[in-house]
XYZ file of N, CA and C in Angstrom:
276
model
N 0.795 -1.221 0.000
C 0.000 0.000 0.000
C 0.836 1.284 0.000
N 2.130 1.146 0.265
C 3.026 2.305 0.212
C 4.112 2.049 -0.832
N 4.448 3.100 -1.569
C 5.562 3.020 -2.504
C 6.665 3.912 -1.952
N 7.831 3.349 -1.726
C 8.954 4.098 -1.164
C 10.006 4.254 -2.258
N 10.373 5.516 -2.506
C 11.355 5.813 -3.543
C 12.608 6.379 -2.882
N 13.748 5.792 -3.219
C 15.024 6.269 -2.689
C 15.996 6.395 -3.856
N 16.481 7.608 -4.064
C 17.447 7.854 -5.126
C 18.734 8.418 -4.544
N 19.720 8.677 -5.401
C 21.012 9.197 -4.922
C 20.885 10.499 -4.119
N 20.054 11.406 -4.577
C 19.869 12.665 -3.820
C 19.196 12.417 -2.483
N 18.278 11.442 -2.452
C 17.613 11.096 -1.190
C 18.619 10.552 -0.174
N 19.546 9.741 -0.647
C 20.573 9.198 0.248
C 21.426 10.329 0.806
N 21.770 11.308 -0.044
C 22.563 12.452 0.410
C 21.837 13.251 1.484
N 20.509 13.366 1.358
C 19.726 14.151 2.324
C 19.117 13.287 3.425
N 19.466 11.985 3.424
C 18.946 11.049 4.426
C 17.411 11.070 4.475
N 16.802 11.044 3.295
C 15.344 11.063 3.205
C 14.877 10.120 2.109
N 13.576 9.979 2.006
C 12.968 9.180 0.948
C 11.592 9.750 0.650
N 11.065 9.405 -0.494
C 9.728 9.840 -0.875
C 8.788 8.653 -0.698
N 7.628 8.922 -0.096
C 6.654 7.858 0.147
C 5.326 8.266 -0.483
N 4.776 7.373 -1.297
C 3.471 7.588 -1.927
C 2.503 6.540 -1.398
N 1.259 6.955 -1.193
C 0.225 6.058 -0.675
C -0.706 5.604 -1.793
N -1.166 4.367 -1.704
C -2.079 3.820 -2.706
C -3.430 4.533 -2.708
N -3.849 5.037 -1.556
C -5.170 5.661 -1.468
C -5.167 7.141 -1.843
N -4.044 7.658 -2.283
C -3.939 9.061 -2.706
C -3.554 9.098 -4.179
N -3.593 10.282 -4.774
C -3.168 10.463 -6.155
C -1.728 9.975 -6.307
N -1.421 9.321 -7.420
C -0.090 8.731 -7.592
C 1.029 9.771 -7.615
N 0.696 11.020 -7.878
C 1.704 12.079 -7.890
C 1.929 12.683 -6.500
N 1.046 12.381 -5.566
C 1.145 12.936 -4.217
C 2.118 12.096 -3.392
N 3.206 12.724 -3.012
C 4.243 12.022 -2.253
C 4.613 12.845 -1.027
N 5.156 12.167 -0.032
C 5.616 12.842 1.186
C 7.097 12.551 1.361
N 7.822 13.581 1.749
C 9.241 13.399 2.038
C 9.365 12.971 3.493
N 10.071 11.858 3.712
C 10.225 11.299 5.053
C 11.710 11.122 5.328
N 12.147 11.605 6.465
C 13.537 11.388 6.865
C 13.737 9.923 7.204
N 14.890 9.388 6.842
C 15.165 7.969 7.068
C 15.019 7.619 8.549
N 15.419 8.510 9.434
C 15.294 8.256 10.864
C 13.856 8.206 11.355
N 12.933 8.803 10.597
C 11.520 8.853 10.987
C 10.657 7.832 10.246
N 11.275 6.999 9.410
C 10.492 6.146 8.526
C 9.592 5.174 9.289
N 10.059 4.608 10.378
C 9.232 3.639 11.111
C 7.952 4.293 11.624
N 8.082 5.443 12.279
C 6.894 6.144 12.810
C 5.965 6.585 11.686
N 6.547 7.112 10.613
C 5.729 7.638 9.508
C 4.993 6.529 8.776
N 5.635 5.394 8.566
C 4.980 4.276 7.883
C 3.817 3.767 8.727
N 4.024 3.618 10.023
C 2.942 3.167 10.907
C 1.800 4.184 10.886
N 2.128 5.472 10.952
C 1.105 6.517 10.931
C 0.322 6.483 9.611
N 1.043 6.383 8.490
C 0.383 6.364 7.174
C -0.509 5.136 7.015
N -0.012 3.973 7.423
C -0.815 2.755 7.296
C -2.065 2.814 8.178
N -1.915 3.361 9.367
C -3.076 3.516 10.258
C -4.088 4.471 9.647
N -3.606 5.576 9.103
C -4.503 6.549 8.465
C -5.195 5.941 7.250
N -4.455 5.147 6.463
C -5.065 4.494 5.304
C -6.154 3.518 5.742
N -5.876 2.736 6.769
C -6.860 1.775 7.277
C -8.118 2.503 7.735
N -7.936 3.600 8.457
C -9.082 4.388 8.923
C -9.874 4.948 7.748
N -9.178 5.441 6.723
C -9.857 5.988 5.540
C -10.650 4.909 4.813
N -10.023 3.745 4.602
C -10.726 2.655 3.916
C -11.935 2.187 4.728
N -11.793 2.098 6.048
C -12.910 1.693 6.889
C -14.050 2.699 6.779
N -13.718 4.004 6.865
C -14.741 5.046 6.773
C -15.463 5.005 5.426
N -14.716 4.781 4.342
C -15.333 4.695 3.014
C -16.278 3.500 2.933
N -15.840 2.359 3.439
C -16.670 1.154 3.400
C -17.920 1.327 4.259
N -17.754 1.924 5.426
C -18.889 2.150 6.317
C -19.905 3.084 5.659
N -19.403 4.162 5.060
C -20.300 5.114 4.391
C -21.024 4.446 3.217
N -20.309 3.631 2.441
C -20.922 2.923 1.323
C -22.018 1.989 1.821
N -21.706 1.231 2.870
C -22.690 0.294 3.420
C -23.925 1.033 3.900
N -23.735 2.098 4.667
C -24.880 2.836 5.207
C -25.717 3.457 4.093
N -25.057 3.935 3.058
C -25.763 4.562 1.932
C -26.563 3.538 1.130
N -26.129 2.277 1.166
C -26.756 1.255 0.330
C -27.586 0.235 1.096
N -27.854 0.479 2.350
C -28.738 -0.407 3.111
C -30.185 -0.022 2.807
N -30.996 -1.024 2.502
C -32.424 -0.803 2.257
C -33.197 -1.434 3.394
N -33.791 -0.614 4.209
C -34.564 -1.097 5.353
C -36.066 -1.111 5.060
N -36.424 -0.677 3.851
C -37.842 -0.560 3.517
C -38.387 -1.776 2.767
N -37.585 -2.800 2.535
C -38.038 -4.005 1.843
C -38.756 -4.891 2.863
N -40.054 -5.130 2.615
C -40.839 -5.878 3.604
C -41.389 -7.209 3.073
N -41.279 -7.445 1.755
C -41.764 -8.718 1.236
C -40.881 -9.192 0.079
N -41.102 -10.435 -0.333
C -40.247 -11.041 -1.341
C -40.378 -10.345 -2.697
N -41.548 -9.853 -3.049
C -41.740 -9.165 -4.332
C -40.878 -7.901 -4.400
N -40.833 -7.141 -3.329
C -39.975 -5.954 -3.288
C -38.502 -6.360 -3.375
N -38.165 -7.449 -2.705
C -36.802 -7.961 -2.736
C -36.397 -8.325 -4.168
N -37.247 -9.093 -4.868
C -36.950 -9.476 -6.256
C -36.858 -8.251 -7.153
N -37.761 -7.303 -6.965
C -37.762 -6.105 -7.795
C -36.461 -5.308 -7.637
N -35.945 -5.269 -6.437
C -34.713 -4.527 -6.186
C -33.547 -5.120 -6.973
N -33.485 -6.435 -7.082
C -32.357 -7.095 -7.719
C -32.608 -7.490 -9.173
N -33.752 -7.089 -9.739
C -34.049 -7.374 -11.137
C -33.733 -6.135 -11.965
N -32.885 -6.275 -13.001
C -32.569 -5.112 -13.843
C -33.821 -4.544 -14.489
N -33.888 -3.241 -14.566
C -35.037 -2.594 -15.207
C -34.982 -2.750 -16.724
N -33.776 -2.870 -17.267
C -33.590 -3.059 -18.703
C -32.746 -4.329 -18.915
N -33.398 -5.472 -19.172
C -32.661 -6.736 -19.317
C -31.661 -6.728 -20.483
N -31.925 -5.898 -21.503
C -31.019 -5.824 -22.653
C -29.689 -5.174 -22.284
N -29.747 -4.234 -21.341
C -28.548 -3.513 -20.920
C -28.631 -3.341 -19.399
N -28.344 -4.420 -18.657
C -28.526 -4.374 -17.199
C -27.646 -3.298 -16.549
N -28.265 -2.532 -15.699
C -27.550 -1.504 -14.949
C -26.980 -2.077 -13.667
N -26.061 -1.385 -13.089
C -25.548 -1.797 -11.787
C -26.609 -1.414 -10.768
N -27.035 -2.378 -9.994
C -28.106 -2.125 -9.038
C -27.917 -3.038 -7.842
N -28.774 -2.919 -6.898
C -28.721 -3.774 -5.729
C -28.484 -2.957 -4.478
N -28.371 -3.660 -3.389
C -28.200 -3.003 -2.090
C -27.996 -4.074 -1.043
N -27.838 -3.621 0.182
C -27.835 -4.524 1.334
C -29.246 -4.504 1.890
N -29.845 -5.687 2.029
C -31.244 -5.751 2.482
C -31.286 -6.470 3.808
């Protein structure tokens, strides 16, 4: 989940560039070699929290609590256009 780049100039400055999978590929952070352990743990924890929050929000947004019978259940999961099925569904 992290890409660590170390080049000759980075070695001279005792630093490295770190990019996260959950951010834009061009977004990088400069990390001092002495701080790499703390920064990697911090970044991984932040990524885990972000992924959890995204999944939780997706789940809450897609829960259907109004389905009360099997006909409504089938209707929810049946494409409206069988020729070109749309992405549909939810957590019921």
